[in-house]
């Protein structure tokens, strides 16, 4: 039974804590990801998302708890764990003074991938992210989107089972973000398990959406080191309310806080939200619409996204 449980758990956190100066920045966190799943971790700044990813990728040790990737205990088997994951983090950026190929070559050597397979894989992944024609260019001459694509190609070189993406499209223009989304979706379609963090709700709605017959990804919202909700977008909408009445507050109620200009009232369905609106004697400044991920995020964390 235990074996079966393990087999369906590609990535596991059990009662994980991380303390900094006795303060739990990750506070009794538990969740698991199935093979081939795409999972988005959301949360306001300081929620503990990066610390969680840093623990899972062996960059920092947990204070307490069990972490597992691809069947390996992250603390006890860090080498095997590292072999089975690819990481695209802000801080693992590519070296600007090396060429595209040199960056790939260095990573391939670090992972002891022998030639000719190393060259074959470098070519394959550079083709995949459409950087083959830039292989001899210095990385510092590439655009932001190209650098991110190179990071992805590099992270895939040693054929990991799980890919970690920490805010993969931050600071990129809309077209470049779309291109990266397509790459991420495609890799997931090929069976790659993915854990990503992002601040962009549209990114989550796209990447964790169900289309082309694929299973939708799941979304975990963290706040103050804890997971405060978990599920597919549809599950979150069902749990928190699919219909929304927005009510504009007057200056007296909202004060100078622009984030509080609207009061949100959630209803199980759009129909019930409409019924509520129709019952109001004065409908001035009120509107009804379907709830979205951002509404749920703001409702749960009490914070607007920045
Ligand atoms: P997020 O990625 O959700 O923005 P982080 O995991 O980066 O959150 O940070 C969670 C909390 O832990 C923050 O309050 C941050 O200041 C604190 N923190 C993160 N790293 C360290 C560190 N190395 N030393 C002390 N505090 C840290």
mmCIF file of C-alpha atoms and ligand atoms in Angstrom:
data_model
loop_
_atom_site.group_PDB
_atom_site.id
_atom_site.type_symbol
_atom_site.label_atom_id
_atom_site.label_comp_id
_atom_site.label_asym_id
_atom_site.label_seq_id
_atom_site.Cartn_x
_atom_site.Cartn_y
_atom_site.Cartn_z
ATOM 1 C CA UNK A 1 0.000 0.000 0.000
ATOM 2 C CA UNK A 2 2.795 2.339 0.978
ATOM 3 C CA UNK A 3 4.494 1.476 -2.315
ATOM 4 C CA UNK A 4 1.405 2.442 -4.276
ATOM 5 C CA UNK A 5 1.119 5.682 -2.375
ATOM 6 C CA UNK A 6 4.743 6.483 -3.220
ATOM 7 C CA UNK A 7 4.288 5.588 -6.880
ATOM 8 C CA UNK A 8 1.571 8.194 -7.311
ATOM 9 C CA UNK A 9 3.544 10.871 -5.565
ATOM 10 C CA UNK A 10 6.170 12.467 -7.776
ATOM 11 C CA UNK A 11 6.759 15.308 -5.370
ATOM 12 C CA UNK A 12 5.832 15.215 -1.699
ATOM 13 C CA UNK A 13 5.976 17.646 1.200
ATOM 14 C CA UNK A 14 4.921 16.356 4.602
ATOM 15 C CA UNK A 15 4.676 18.665 7.580
ATOM 16 C CA UNK A 16 7.513 20.852 6.335
ATOM 17 C CA UNK A 17 8.754 23.793 8.381
ATOM 18 C CA UNK A 18 11.460 26.366 7.742
ATOM 19 C CA UNK A 19 12.373 28.757 10.496
ATOM 20 C CA UNK A 20 14.376 31.940 10.136
ATOM 21 C CA UNK A 21 15.219 33.435 13.519
ATOM 22 C CA UNK A 22 12.534 31.252 15.143
ATOM 23 C CA UNK A 23 9.895 32.565 12.741
ATOM 24 C CA UNK A 24 8.230 29.856 10.618
ATOM 25 C CA UNK A 25 8.319 31.195 7.044
ATOM 26 C CA UNK A 26 7.111 27.761 5.898
ATOM 27 C CA UNK A 27 4.691 26.492 8.490
ATOM 28 C CA UNK A 28 3.566 22.847 8.468
ATOM 29 C CA UNK A 29 3.252 22.608 4.699
ATOM 30 C CA UNK A 30 1.972 19.362 3.165
ATOM 31 C CA UNK A 31 0.960 18.610 -0.406
ATOM 32 C CA UNK A 32 1.804 16.163 -3.169
ATOM 33 C CA UNK A 33 2.045 16.329 -6.942
ATOM 34 C CA UNK A 34 1.266 13.417 -9.270
ATOM 35 C CA UNK A 35 3.518 12.427 -12.180
ATOM 36 C CA UNK A 36 2.813 14.575 -15.230
ATOM 37 C CA UNK A 37 0.877 17.147 -13.257
ATOM 38 C CA UNK A 38 1.312 20.903 -13.581
ATOM 39 C CA UNK A 39 1.012 22.677 -10.257
ATOM 40 C CA UNK A 40 1.064 26.433 -9.686
ATOM 41 C CA UNK A 41 2.021 27.865 -6.327
ATOM 42 C CA UNK A 42 0.627 31.334 -5.746
ATOM 43 C CA UNK A 43 0.833 33.725 -2.863
ATOM 44 C CA UNK A 44 1.597 37.303 -1.935
ATOM 45 C CA UNK A 45 5.209 38.393 -1.479
ATOM 46 C CA UNK A 46 6.760 36.763 1.566
ATOM 47 C CA UNK A 47 4.273 33.852 1.591
ATOM 48 C CA UNK A 48 7.106 31.307 1.498
ATOM 49 C CA UNK A 49 6.914 30.140 -2.141
ATOM 50 C CA UNK A 50 10.596 30.628 -2.973
ATOM 51 C CA UNK A 51 11.669 29.048 0.314
ATOM 52 C CA UNK A 52 9.501 26.024 -0.544
ATOM 53 C CA UNK A 53 11.105 25.726 -3.984
ATOM 54 C CA UNK A 54 14.567 26.240 -2.498
ATOM 55 C CA UNK A 55 13.971 23.361 -0.086
ATOM 56 C CA UNK A 56 12.641 21.061 -2.831
ATOM 57 C CA UNK A 57 15.628 21.839 -5.056
ATOM 58 C CA UNK A 58 18.178 21.222 -2.241
ATOM 59 C CA UNK A 59 19.264 24.867 -2.104
ATOM 60 C CA UNK A 60 18.227 25.169 1.545
ATOM 61 C CA UNK A 61 17.468 22.554 4.202
ATOM 62 C CA UNK A 62 14.094 22.261 5.900
ATOM 63 C CA UNK A 63 14.046 22.845 9.661
ATOM 64 C CA UNK A 64 11.642 19.936 9.987
ATOM 65 C CA UNK A 65 9.530 17.645 7.815
ATOM 66 C CA UNK A 66 9.831 15.334 4.830
ATOM 67 C CA UNK A 67 10.454 16.376 1.220
ATOM 68 C CA UNK A 68 10.634 13.968 -1.668
ATOM 69 C CA UNK A 69 11.175 14.317 -5.416
ATOM 70 C CA UNK A 70 10.921 11.424 -7.896
ATOM 71 C CA UNK A 71 11.007 8.995 -4.978
ATOM 72 C CA UNK A 72 14.172 10.456 -3.437
ATOM 73 C CA UNK A 73 14.384 11.990 0.005
ATOM 74 C CA UNK A 74 15.627 15.511 -0.702
ATOM 75 C CA UNK A 75 17.625 15.761 2.539
ATOM 76 C CA UNK A 76 19.048 12.229 2.626
ATOM 77 C CA UNK A 77 19.552 11.692 -1.130
ATOM 78 C CA UNK A 78 20.310 15.180 -2.455
ATOM 79 C CA UNK A 79 22.455 13.974 -5.379
ATOM 80 C CA UNK A 80 19.770 11.645 -6.758
ATOM 81 C CA UNK A 81 17.130 14.288 -6.069
ATOM 82 C CA UNK A 82 19.124 16.904 -8.002
ATOM 83 C CA UNK A 83 19.596 14.512 -10.934
ATOM 84 C CA UNK A 84 15.842 14.103 -11.292
ATOM 85 C CA UNK A 85 14.921 17.797 -11.317
ATOM 86 C CA UNK A 86 15.478 20.758 -13.601
ATOM 87 C CA UNK A 87 15.371 24.249 -12.168
ATOM 88 C CA UNK A 88 14.625 27.585 -13.767
ATOM 89 C CA UNK A 89 15.026 30.051 -10.918
ATOM 90 C CA UNK A 90 15.738 33.765 -10.967
ATOM 91 C CA UNK A 91 19.066 33.173 -9.209
ATOM 92 C CA UNK A 92 20.237 30.345 -11.485
ATOM 93 C CA UNK A 93 20.448 32.653 -14.450
ATOM 94 C CA UNK A 94 22.660 31.931 -17.414
ATOM 95 C CA UNK A 95 26.221 33.289 -17.664
ATOM 96 C CA UNK A 96 26.215 36.346 -19.930
ATOM 97 C CA UNK A 97 29.936 36.137 -20.758
ATOM 98 C CA UNK A 98 29.624 32.624 -22.154
ATOM 99 C CA UNK A 99 28.046 31.687 -25.444
ATOM 100 C CA UNK A 100 24.723 29.853 -25.649
ATOM 101 C CA UNK A 101 26.515 26.606 -26.451
ATOM 102 C CA UNK A 102 29.113 27.103 -23.675
ATOM 103 C CA UNK A 103 26.338 27.492 -21.111
ATOM 104 C CA UNK A 104 24.769 24.243 -22.272
ATOM 105 C CA UNK A 105 28.141 22.489 -22.459
ATOM 106 C CA UNK A 106 29.052 23.518 -18.911
ATOM 107 C CA UNK A 107 25.760 22.236 -17.544
ATOM 108 C CA UNK A 108 26.102 18.976 -19.486
ATOM 109 C CA UNK A 109 29.581 18.408 -18.073
ATOM 110 C CA UNK A 110 28.431 19.204 -14.540
ATOM 111 C CA UNK A 111 25.851 16.476 -14.962
ATOM 112 C CA UNK A 112 28.465 14.075 -16.390
ATOM 113 C CA UNK A 113 26.634 13.581 -19.668
ATOM 114 C CA UNK A 114 29.181 11.992 -22.001
ATOM 115 C CA UNK A 115 29.724 12.866 -25.653
ATOM 116 C CA UNK A 116 28.388 12.290 -28.282
ATOM 117 C CA UNK A 117 25.114 12.173 -26.359
ATOM 118 C CA UNK A 118 25.878 15.559 -24.744
ATOM 119 C CA UNK A 119 26.171 17.275 -28.141
ATOM 120 C CA UNK A 120 23.057 15.506 -29.395
ATOM 121 C CA UNK A 121 21.043 16.685 -26.387
ATOM 122 C CA UNK A 122 22.412 20.236 -26.586
ATOM 123 C CA UNK A 123 21.384 20.418 -30.238
ATOM 124 C CA UNK A 124 18.002 18.847 -29.558
ATOM 125 C CA UNK A 125 17.064 21.271 -26.771
ATOM 126 C CA UNK A 126 18.453 24.359 -28.504
ATOM 127 C CA UNK A 127 16.327 23.406 -31.529
ATOM 128 C CA UNK A 128 13.334 22.910 -29.262
ATOM 129 C CA UNK A 129 13.564 26.395 -27.738
ATOM 130 C CA UNK A 130 14.486 27.871 -31.147
ATOM 131 C CA UNK A 131 17.960 29.023 -30.213
ATOM 132 C CA UNK A 132 19.994 26.742 -32.484
ATOM 133 C CA UNK A 133 20.930 29.652 -34.752
ATOM 134 C CA UNK A 134 22.221 31.629 -31.744
ATOM 135 C CA UNK A 135 24.434 28.884 -30.345
ATOM 136 C CA UNK A 136 27.698 30.802 -30.799
ATOM 137 C CA UNK A 137 26.386 34.165 -29.592
ATOM 138 C CA UNK A 138 27.283 35.503 -26.180
ATOM 139 C CA UNK A 139 24.329 35.191 -23.822
ATOM 140 C CA UNK A 140 24.544 38.890 -22.935
ATOM 141 C CA UNK A 141 23.502 39.718 -26.506
ATOM 142 C CA UNK A 142 20.224 37.762 -26.177
ATOM 143 C CA UNK A 143 16.834 39.256 -25.320
ATOM 144 C CA UNK A 144 15.180 38.525 -21.966
ATOM 145 C CA UNK A 145 12.865 35.957 -23.535
ATOM 146 C CA UNK A 146 15.746 34.165 -25.280
ATOM 147 C CA UNK A 147 17.680 33.993 -22.000
ATOM 148 C CA UNK A 148 14.679 32.426 -20.307
ATOM 149 C CA UNK A 149 14.359 29.912 -23.150
ATOM 150 C CA UNK A 150 18.045 29.090 -22.757
ATOM 151 C CA UNK A 151 17.498 28.557 -19.017
ATOM 152 C CA UNK A 152 14.723 26.100 -19.859
ATOM 153 C CA UNK A 153 16.846 24.264 -22.450
ATOM 154 C CA UNK A 154 19.678 24.031 -19.936
ATOM 155 C CA UNK A 155 17.369 22.771 -17.182
ATOM 156 C CA UNK A 156 16.133 20.009 -19.519
ATOM 157 C CA UNK A 157 19.546 18.834 -20.670
ATOM 158 C CA UNK A 158 19.995 16.064 -18.093
ATOM 159 C CA UNK A 159 16.442 14.824 -18.807
ATOM 160 C CA UNK A 160 14.810 15.591 -15.457
ATOM 161 C CA UNK A 161 11.425 14.204 -14.456
ATOM 162 C CA UNK A 162 10.324 17.366 -12.710
ATOM 163 C CA UNK A 163 10.816 20.967 -13.798
ATOM 164 C CA UNK A 164 10.715 23.851 -11.319
ATOM 165 C CA UNK A 165 9.912 27.279 -12.714
ATOM 166 C CA UNK A 166 10.112 30.247 -10.353
ATOM 167 C CA UNK A 167 8.268 33.175 -11.941
ATOM 168 C CA UNK A 168 9.244 32.083 -15.455
ATOM 169 C CA UNK A 169 7.812 35.046 -17.348
ATOM 170 C CA UNK A 170 8.432 37.954 -15.000
ATOM 171 C CA UNK A 171 9.500 41.081 -16.860
ATOM 172 C CA UNK A 172 8.781 39.705 -20.349
ATOM 173 C CA UNK A 173 6.568 41.251 -23.015
ATOM 174 C CA UNK A 174 3.179 39.644 -23.834
ATOM 175 C CA UNK A 175 4.272 37.843 -27.019
ATOM 176 C CA UNK A 176 7.360 36.417 -25.331
ATOM 177 C CA UNK A 177 5.271 35.266 -22.376
ATOM 178 C CA UNK A 178 2.879 33.487 -24.792
ATOM 179 C CA UNK A 179 5.796 31.730 -26.464
ATOM 180 C CA UNK A 180 7.076 30.515 -23.076
ATOM 181 C CA UNK A 181 3.597 29.384 -22.077
ATOM 182 C CA UNK A 182 3.434 27.275 -25.243
ATOM 183 C CA UNK A 183 6.781 25.677 -24.383
ATOM 184 C CA UNK A 184 5.665 24.976 -20.802
ATOM 185 C CA UNK A 185 2.343 23.489 -21.938
ATOM 186 C CA UNK A 186 4.043 21.399 -24.554
ATOM 187 C CA UNK A 187 6.585 19.988 -22.093
ATOM 188 C CA UNK A 188 3.753 19.161 -19.704
ATOM 189 C CA UNK A 189 1.864 17.463 -22.544
ATOM 190 C CA UNK A 190 4.949 15.330 -23.124
ATOM 191 C CA UNK A 191 4.626 14.121 -19.527
ATOM 192 C CA UNK A 192 6.945 16.474 -17.623
ATOM 193 C CA UNK A 193 5.832 17.200 -14.064
ATOM 194 C CA UNK A 194 5.950 20.925 -13.323
ATOM 195 C CA UNK A 195 5.889 23.120 -10.277
ATOM 196 C CA UNK A 196 5.763 26.822 -10.972
ATOM 197 C CA UNK A 197 5.355 30.002 -9.013
ATOM 198 C CA UNK A 198 3.977 33.140 -10.552
ATOM 199 C CA UNK A 199 2.319 36.432 -9.757
ATOM 200 C CA UNK A 200 0.303 36.421 -12.951
ATOM 201 C CA UNK A 201 -3.230 35.088 -12.718
ATOM 202 C CA UNK A 202 -3.628 34.861 -16.498
ATOM 203 C CA UNK A 203 -0.536 32.657 -16.546
ATOM 204 C CA UNK A 204 -2.105 30.247 -14.070
ATOM 205 C CA UNK A 205 -5.446 30.282 -15.851
ATOM 206 C CA UNK A 206 -3.685 29.414 -19.101
ATOM 207 C CA UNK A 207 -1.146 26.875 -17.828
ATOM 208 C CA UNK A 208 -3.480 25.100 -15.409
ATOM 209 C CA UNK A 209 -6.477 25.259 -17.734
ATOM 210 C CA UNK A 210 -8.006 22.124 -19.217
ATOM 211 C CA UNK A 211 -7.843 22.020 -22.971
ATOM 212 C CA UNK A 212 -6.975 19.618 -25.771
ATOM 213 C CA UNK A 213 -8.324 16.876 -23.556
ATOM 214 C CA UNK A 214 -5.558 17.282 -20.953
ATOM 215 C CA UNK A 215 -6.219 17.190 -17.240
ATOM 216 C CA UNK A 216 -6.273 20.651 -15.679
ATOM 217 C CA UNK A 217 -3.411 21.554 -13.398
ATOM 218 C CA UNK A 218 -3.883 22.350 -9.724
ATOM 219 C CA UNK A 219 -3.343 25.606 -7.937
ATOM 220 C CA UNK A 220 -2.115 26.037 -4.369
ATOM 221 C CA UNK A 221 -2.401 29.431 -2.704
ATOM 222 C CA UNK A 222 0.066 30.081 0.117
ATOM 223 C CA UNK A 223 -0.060 32.772 2.742
ATOM 224 C CA UNK A 224 2.206 33.183 5.792
ATOM 225 C CA UNK A 225 3.926 29.865 5.134
ATOM 226 C CA UNK A 226 0.710 27.847 4.919
ATOM 227 C CA UNK A 227 -1.355 26.449 2.089
ATOM 228 C CA UNK A 228 -4.718 28.160 2.375
ATOM 229 C CA UNK A 229 -6.435 26.527 -0.586
ATOM 230 C CA UNK A 230 -5.702 23.822 -3.128
ATOM 231 C CA UNK A 231 -7.489 22.579 -6.247
ATOM 232 C CA UNK A 232 -8.106 23.066 -9.949
ATOM 233 C CA UNK A 233 -9.425 26.459 -11.010
ATOM 234 C CA UNK A 234 -12.900 24.969 -11.327
ATOM 235 C CA UNK A 235 -12.662 23.415 -7.847
ATOM 236 C CA UNK A 236 -11.534 26.729 -6.354
ATOM 237 C CA UNK A 237 -14.384 28.544 -8.083
ATOM 238 C CA UNK A 238 -16.914 25.979 -6.859
ATOM 239 C CA UNK A 239 -15.552 26.165 -3.319
ATOM 240 C CA UNK A 240 -15.427 29.942 -3.072
ATOM 241 C CA UNK A 241 -18.315 30.904 -5.328
ATOM 242 C CA UNK A 242 -18.732 31.060 -9.091
ATOM 243 C CA UNK A 243 -20.850 34.221 -9.085
ATOM 244 C CA UNK A 244 -19.701 37.609 -7.898
ATOM 245 C CA UNK A 245 -21.469 40.838 -7.066
ATOM 246 C CA UNK A 246 -19.154 43.834 -7.085
ATOM 247 C CA UNK A 247 -20.301 46.827 -5.155
ATOM 248 C CA UNK A 248 -18.563 50.174 -5.523
ATOM 249 C CA UNK A 249 -17.853 51.767 -2.169
ATOM 250 C CA UNK A 250 -18.167 55.465 -1.560
ATOM 251 C CA UNK A 251 -15.200 57.592 -0.425
ATOM 252 C CA UNK A 252 -16.500 57.435 3.149
ATOM 253 C CA UNK A 253 -16.358 53.628 3.180
ATOM 254 C CA UNK A 254 -13.192 53.101 1.154
ATOM 255 C CA UNK A 255 -11.142 56.075 2.345
ATOM 256 C CA UNK A 256 -7.926 56.583 0.380
ATOM 257 C CA UNK A 257 -7.350 52.871 -0.083
ATOM 258 C CA UNK A 258 -7.937 52.307 -3.800
ATOM 259 C CA UNK A 259 -7.830 48.513 -3.304
ATOM 260 C CA UNK A 260 -10.939 48.785 -1.172
ATOM 261 C CA UNK A 261 -12.998 50.689 -3.710
ATOM 262 C CA UNK A 262 -14.985 47.538 -4.407
ATOM 263 C CA UNK A 263 -16.708 45.184 -2.058
ATOM 264 C CA UNK A 264 -16.915 41.611 -3.353
ATOM 265 C CA UNK A 265 -19.813 39.323 -2.512
ATOM 266 C CA UNK A 266 -19.416 35.696 -3.609
ATOM 267 C CA UNK A 267 -22.375 33.469 -4.529
ATOM 268 C CA UNK A 268 -22.429 29.753 -5.379
ATOM 269 C CA UNK A 269 -23.557 30.514 -8.946
ATOM 270 C CA UNK A 270 -23.869 33.432 -11.341
ATOM 271 C CA UNK A 271 -27.626 32.956 -11.215
ATOM 272 C CA UNK A 272 -27.708 33.441 -7.454
ATOM 273 C CA UNK A 273 -25.530 36.532 -7.783
ATOM 274 C CA UNK A 274 -28.032 37.911 -10.316
ATOM 275 C CA UNK A 275 -30.980 37.097 -8.045
ATOM 276 C CA UNK A 276 -29.295 38.998 -5.220
ATOM 277 C CA UNK A 277 -28.684 42.004 -7.456
ATOM 278 C CA UNK A 278 -32.273 42.003 -8.689
ATOM 279 C CA UNK A 279 -33.513 42.105 -5.091
ATOM 280 C CA UNK A 280 -31.591 45.304 -4.342
ATOM 281 C CA UNK A 281 -33.752 48.436 -4.327
ATOM 282 C CA UNK A 282 -30.758 50.537 -5.381
ATOM 283 C CA UNK A 283 -28.399 48.887 -7.878
ATOM 284 C CA UNK A 284 -26.179 51.928 -8.361
ATOM 285 C CA UNK A 285 -22.487 51.008 -8.503
ATOM 286 C CA UNK A 286 -23.193 47.267 -8.484
ATOM 287 C CA UNK A 287 -22.340 44.673 -11.107
ATOM 288 C CA UNK A 288 -22.454 40.916 -11.507
ATOM 289 C CA UNK A 289 -19.919 38.680 -13.198
ATOM 290 C CA UNK A 290 -18.327 35.230 -12.966
ATOM 291 C CA UNK A 291 -15.571 34.963 -10.374
ATOM 292 C CA UNK A 292 -11.995 34.462 -11.525
ATOM 293 C CA UNK A 293 -8.776 33.365 -9.869
ATOM 294 C CA UNK A 294 -7.740 36.891 -8.979
ATOM 295 C CA UNK A 295 -11.029 37.484 -7.112
ATOM 296 C CA UNK A 296 -10.466 34.312 -5.092
ATOM 297 C CA UNK A 297 -6.839 35.253 -4.433
ATOM 298 C CA UNK A 298 -7.764 38.702 -3.154
ATOM 299 C CA UNK A 299 -10.631 37.303 -1.100
ATOM 300 C CA UNK A 300 -8.412 34.693 0.576
ATOM 301 C CA UNK A 301 -5.238 36.682 1.131
ATOM 302 C CA UNK A 302 -6.851 40.067 1.583
ATOM 303 C CA UNK A 303 -4.249 41.456 -0.765
ATOM 304 C CA UNK A 304 -4.128 42.751 -4.301
ATOM 305 C CA UNK A 305 -1.459 41.347 -6.543
ATOM 306 C CA UNK A 306 1.436 43.641 -7.237
HETATM 307 P P1 LIG B 1 7.840 34.410 -1.498
HETATM 308 O O1 LIG B 1 8.676 33.644 -2.467
HETATM 309 O O2 LIG B 1 6.463 33.837 -1.330
HETATM 310 O O3 LIG B 1 7.790 35.878 -1.790
HETATM 311 P P2 LIG B 1 9.951 33.818 0.387
HETATM 312 O O4 LIG B 1 10.016 32.343 0.513
HETATM 313 O O5 LIG B 1 10.976 34.481 -0.480
HETATM 314 O O6 LIG B 1 8.483 34.247 -0.042
HETATM 315 O O7 LIG B 1 10.081 34.473 1.831
HETATM 316 C C1 LIG B 1 9.272 34.093 2.922
HETATM 317 C C2 LIG B 1 9.741 34.841 4.158
HETATM 318 O O8 LIG B 1 11.000 34.335 4.560
HETATM 319 C C3 LIG B 1 9.897 36.339 3.949
HETATM 320 O O9 LIG B 1 9.438 37.007 5.105
HETATM 321 C C4 LIG B 1 11.402 36.488 3.811
HETATM 322 O O10 LIG B 1 11.811 37.745 4.271
HETATM 323 C C5 LIG B 1 11.937 35.372 4.695
HETATM 324 N N1 LIG B 1 13.235 34.855 4.242
HETATM 325 C C6 LIG B 1 13.479 34.249 3.073
HETATM 326 N N2 LIG B 1 14.776 33.886 2.987
HETATM 327 C C7 LIG B 1 15.363 34.261 4.141
HETATM 328 C C8 LIG B 1 16.699 34.168 4.673
HETATM 329 N N3 LIG B 1 17.676 33.580 3.968
HETATM 330 N N4 LIG B 1 16.909 34.674 5.904
HETATM 331 C C9 LIG B 1 15.925 35.234 6.636
HETATM 332 N N5 LIG B 1 14.651 35.366 6.190
HETATM 333 C C10 LIG B 1 14.359 34.886 4.961
#
